[in-house]
Short mmCIF file of C-alpha atoms in Angstrom, two decimals:
data_model
loop_
_atom_site.label_atom_id
_atom_site.label_comp_id
_atom_site.label_asym_id
_atom_site.label_seq_id
_atom_site.Cartn_x
_atom_site.Cartn_y
_atom_site.Cartn_z
CA MET E 1 100.59 125.15 116.72
CA THR E 2 97.00 124.04 117.15
CA ALA E 3 94.88 121.79 114.94
CA ASP E 4 91.40 122.95 113.98
CA LEU E 5 89.23 119.94 113.15
CA PHE E 6 85.98 120.54 111.34
CA VAL E 7 83.65 118.89 108.86
CA ASP E 8 83.93 120.42 105.39
CA GLN E 9 80.44 120.72 103.87
CA GLY E 10 81.82 119.81 100.44
CA PHE E 11 82.94 116.36 101.59
CA PRO E 12 80.94 113.12 101.63
CA THR E 13 79.39 112.14 104.96
CA GLY E 14 82.02 111.13 107.50
CA MET E 15 84.95 112.74 105.71
CA GLN E 16 86.80 115.41 107.67
CA ARG E 17 89.27 118.13 106.85
CA GLN E 18 91.91 118.98 109.44
CA GLU E 19 93.91 122.19 109.15
CA LEU E 20 97.42 121.85 110.58
CA ALA E 21 98.73 125.26 109.52
CA PRO E 22 98.22 127.74 106.69
CA GLY E 23 98.78 125.68 103.55
CA ALA E 24 98.71 122.29 105.32
CA VAL E 25 95.57 120.12 105.36
CA ILE E 26 94.73 116.52 106.23
CA LEU E 27 91.86 115.10 104.15
CA ARG E 28 90.68 112.31 106.40
CA GLN E 29 89.71 109.12 104.52
CA PHE E 30 90.04 110.85 101.14
CA ALA E 31 91.82 107.79 99.65
CA ALA E 32 90.06 105.06 101.64
CA ALA E 33 87.78 103.93 98.81
CA ALA E 34 90.76 103.66 96.43
CA GLY E 35 92.96 101.78 98.91
CA ARG E 36 92.85 98.37 97.23
CA GLU E 37 93.52 99.83 93.78
CA LEU E 38 96.39 101.96 95.06
CA LEU E 39 98.01 99.00 96.80
CA ALA E 40 97.65 96.88 93.66
CA VAL E 41 99.43 99.42 91.45
CA LEU E 42 102.02 99.99 94.17
CA HIS E 43 102.93 96.29 94.09
CA THR E 44 103.09 96.40 90.29
CA VAL E 45 105.55 99.30 90.49
CA ALA E 46 107.65 97.34 93.01
CA GLU E 47 107.89 94.42 90.57
CA GLU E 48 109.72 96.72 88.15
CA ALA E 49 111.65 98.79 90.70
CA ALA E 50 112.08 96.85 93.93
CA PHE E 51 111.88 98.38 97.38
CA ARG E 52 115.28 99.04 98.92
CA CYS E 53 116.66 100.69 102.06
CA MET E 54 118.80 103.48 100.65
CA THR E 55 121.93 104.88 102.27
CA THR E 56 122.32 108.51 103.33
CA PRO E 57 125.35 110.54 102.19
CA GLY E 58 126.74 109.96 105.68
CA GLY E 59 126.66 106.18 105.16
CA ARG E 60 123.64 105.32 107.32
CA ALA E 61 121.10 102.83 106.02
CA MET E 62 117.55 104.19 106.17
CA SER E 63 115.03 102.12 108.11
CA VAL E 64 112.29 102.84 105.55
CA ALA E 65 112.31 100.87 102.29
CA MET E 66 111.68 102.99 99.20
CA THR E 67 110.97 102.91 95.50
CA ASN E 68 109.64 105.40 92.94
CA CYS E 69 107.40 105.86 89.96
CA GLY E 70 106.98 108.76 87.57
CA ARG E 71 109.35 110.73 85.37
CA TYR E 72 111.68 111.30 88.30
CA GLY E 73 112.58 109.27 91.38
CA TRP E 74 114.16 110.42 94.62
CA VAL E 75 117.35 108.63 95.68
CA THR E 76 120.08 108.97 98.28
CA ASP E 77 123.58 107.49 98.38
CA ALA E 78 127.16 108.63 98.91
CA ALA E 79 126.69 111.17 96.10
CA GLY E 80 123.89 112.94 97.96
CA TYR E 81 120.13 113.48 97.87
CA ARG E 82 118.69 114.02 94.39
CA TYR E 83 116.13 113.12 91.75
CA THR E 84 117.06 110.85 88.85
CA GLY E 85 115.30 109.86 85.65
CA ALA E 86 116.39 106.24 85.98
CA ASP E 87 116.59 103.64 88.74
CA PRO E 88 120.30 103.50 89.71
CA VAL E 89 119.93 99.79 90.51
CA SER E 90 118.61 98.67 87.12
CA GLY E 91 119.59 101.61 84.93
CA LEU E 92 116.04 101.65 83.55
CA SER E 93 113.54 104.49 83.67
CA TRP E 94 111.33 104.46 86.73
CA PRO E 95 107.90 102.86 86.17
CA ALA E 96 105.25 105.27 84.91
CA MET E 97 103.06 106.86 87.54
CA PRO E 98 99.70 105.04 87.50
CA GLU E 99 96.72 107.08 86.36
CA CYS E 100 94.85 106.41 89.61
CA VAL E 101 97.74 107.95 91.57
CA LEU E 102 97.83 111.01 89.31
CA ALA E 103 94.07 111.49 89.59
CA LEU E 104 94.01 111.07 93.36
CA ALA E 105 96.89 113.51 93.84
CA ALA E 106 95.33 116.16 91.61
CA GLY E 107 91.96 115.78 93.34
CA ALA E 108 93.43 115.99 96.83
CA ALA E 109 95.55 119.02 95.94
CA ALA E 110 92.51 120.80 94.52
CA ARG E 111 90.47 120.05 97.66
CA ALA E 112 93.31 121.48 99.75
CA GLY E 113 93.40 124.69 97.74
CA PHE E 114 96.07 123.89 95.15
CA PRO E 115 94.33 123.43 91.78
CA GLY E 116 96.21 122.39 88.66
CA PHE E 117 98.66 120.06 90.42
CA SER E 118 100.57 118.04 87.79
CA PRO E 119 103.08 115.78 89.56
CA ASP E 120 106.00 114.02 87.90
CA ALA E 121 107.39 112.00 90.84
CA CYS E 122 105.99 109.61 93.43
CA LEU E 123 108.21 108.33 96.23
CA ILE E 124 106.76 105.15 97.76
CA ASN E 125 107.81 104.32 101.32
CA ARG E 126 107.28 100.99 103.07
CA TYR E 127 107.37 101.11 106.86
CA GLN E 128 107.73 98.01 109.00
CA PRO E 129 107.60 98.09 112.82
CA GLY E 130 110.37 100.33 114.12
CA ALA E 131 110.92 102.19 110.84
CA ARG E 132 110.91 105.98 111.05
CA LEU E 133 111.82 109.17 109.21
CA SER E 134 113.64 111.91 111.11
CA LEU E 135 112.61 115.53 110.72
CA HIS E 136 113.52 116.83 107.28
CA ARG E 137 112.10 119.05 104.58
CA ASP E 138 111.51 118.33 100.91
CA SER E 139 113.91 120.73 99.24
CA ASP E 140 115.42 118.74 96.35
CA GLU E 141 112.66 119.76 93.92
CA GLN E 142 113.32 122.51 91.36
CA ASP E 143 110.10 124.45 91.97
CA PHE E 144 108.48 124.93 95.38
CA ARG E 145 105.23 126.40 94.05
CA ALA E 146 103.60 122.96 93.79
CA PRO E 147 102.38 121.21 96.97
CA ILE E 148 103.35 117.82 98.38
CA VAL E 149 100.56 115.21 98.48
CA SER E 150 101.10 112.33 100.93
CA VAL E 151 98.81 109.26 100.97
CA SER E 152 98.76 106.87 103.95
CA LEU E 153 97.87 103.19 103.46
CA GLY E 154 97.90 100.36 105.98
CA VAL E 155 98.66 100.53 109.70
CA PRO E 156 98.53 103.96 111.40
CA ALA E 157 101.53 106.15 112.02
CA VAL E 158 102.29 109.31 113.98
CA PHE E 159 103.30 112.14 111.65
CA GLN E 160 105.35 115.05 112.93
CA PHE E 161 104.72 118.44 111.34
CA GLY E 162 107.28 121.00 112.41
CA GLY E 163 108.14 124.55 111.57
CA ALA E 164 110.57 126.47 109.41
CA ARG E 165 113.48 125.36 111.62
CA ARG E 166 114.48 121.84 112.57
CA ALA E 167 114.51 122.92 116.22
CA ASP E 168 110.85 123.99 116.17
CA ARG E 169 108.68 121.66 118.23
CA PRO E 170 106.53 119.58 115.86
CA LEU E 171 102.82 118.93 116.04
CA ARG E 172 102.11 115.19 116.24
CA VAL E 173 99.10 113.80 114.37
CA ARG E 174 97.93 110.24 113.82
CA LEU E 175 97.48 109.23 110.18
CA GLU E 176 95.16 106.34 109.36
CA HIS E 177 94.61 104.21 106.28
CA GLY E 178 93.16 106.43 103.53
CA ASP E 179 94.20 109.77 105.02
CA VAL E 180 95.80 112.25 102.62
CA LEU E 181 98.02 115.08 103.81
CA VAL E 182 98.67 118.05 101.52
CA TRP E 183 101.08 120.88 102.28
CA GLY E 184 102.22 123.76 100.11
CA GLY E 185 102.34 127.53 99.90
CA PRO E 186 103.60 128.93 103.22
CA ALA E 187 103.93 125.39 104.61
CA ARG E 188 105.84 123.92 101.66
CA LEU E 189 109.30 123.88 103.29
CA ARG E 190 108.30 123.04 106.84
CA TYR E 191 110.12 120.22 108.59
CA HIS E 192 108.26 116.94 108.97
CA GLY E 193 108.87 113.30 109.81
CA VAL E 194 107.33 110.03 110.96
CA MET E 195 107.82 108.53 114.41
CA ALA E 196 108.89 104.90 114.74
CA LEU E 197 106.08 102.67 113.52
CA LYS E 198 104.44 100.71 116.31
CA PRO E 199 103.45 97.05 115.83
CA ALA E 200 99.92 96.84 114.43
CA TRP E 201 97.94 94.94 111.83
CA HIS E 202 95.87 96.01 108.83
CA PRO E 203 93.82 93.56 106.72
CA LEU E 204 95.22 94.96 103.44
CA THR E 205 98.88 95.44 104.35
CA GLY E 206 99.60 93.22 107.33
CA ALA E 207 102.12 94.83 109.67
CA CYS E 208 103.23 97.41 107.09
CA ARG E 209 102.41 101.01 106.36
CA TYR E 210 102.81 102.36 102.83
CA ASN E 211 103.11 106.03 102.04
CA LEU E 212 102.91 107.61 98.59
CA THR E 213 104.50 111.06 98.52
CA ILE E 214 103.61 112.74 95.25
CA ARG E 215 105.56 115.78 94.06
CA LYS E 216 106.49 118.06 91.19
CA ALA E 217 110.23 117.48 91.06
CA GLY E 218 111.26 118.79 87.66
CA PRO E 219 110.95 122.17 85.97
#
């Protein structure tokens, strides 16, 4: 795979659009101006549904801490990978998805060629140095017609964007604070992951990276 980097004439000065594959686009700095607001609402969500390192069905603790907001939240434990309407820790519904997150996701999806995106789930990941996500694909949703919108906040990370098979060699791209990655259509079920986070510092998040992965999980 090759990456074709070019300036999209419809973007503000300095903003770039990077095509990774058909259906997969990085909108560089698309969320940068909203970074403080997004981090503020993220912390509000975490006050209601705390970050936790979930356990895979195989019994391994994930290195990335997670929480959710929206109608549905993604969880993993001995019972498997799935979406739930309530936080299994508290038994309460997940916090509502903030309007600024909904608006950003819809705007990014439209810019990437997926108009009408109406998400109902937002998985929030917190990476500390050394945390990583192995190659996987998002296949627990009920409808694959909607794209995935992924927002990066804080220290940079190296994202791996693979192919239709886990064995396909992934493209590695650096994601910075404010970058938004959208993939759908022919790219919707491609494997992807995040390499181990290297020590770094960001004035808004310290040593951490936060990632909001916004989806349409339900029917």
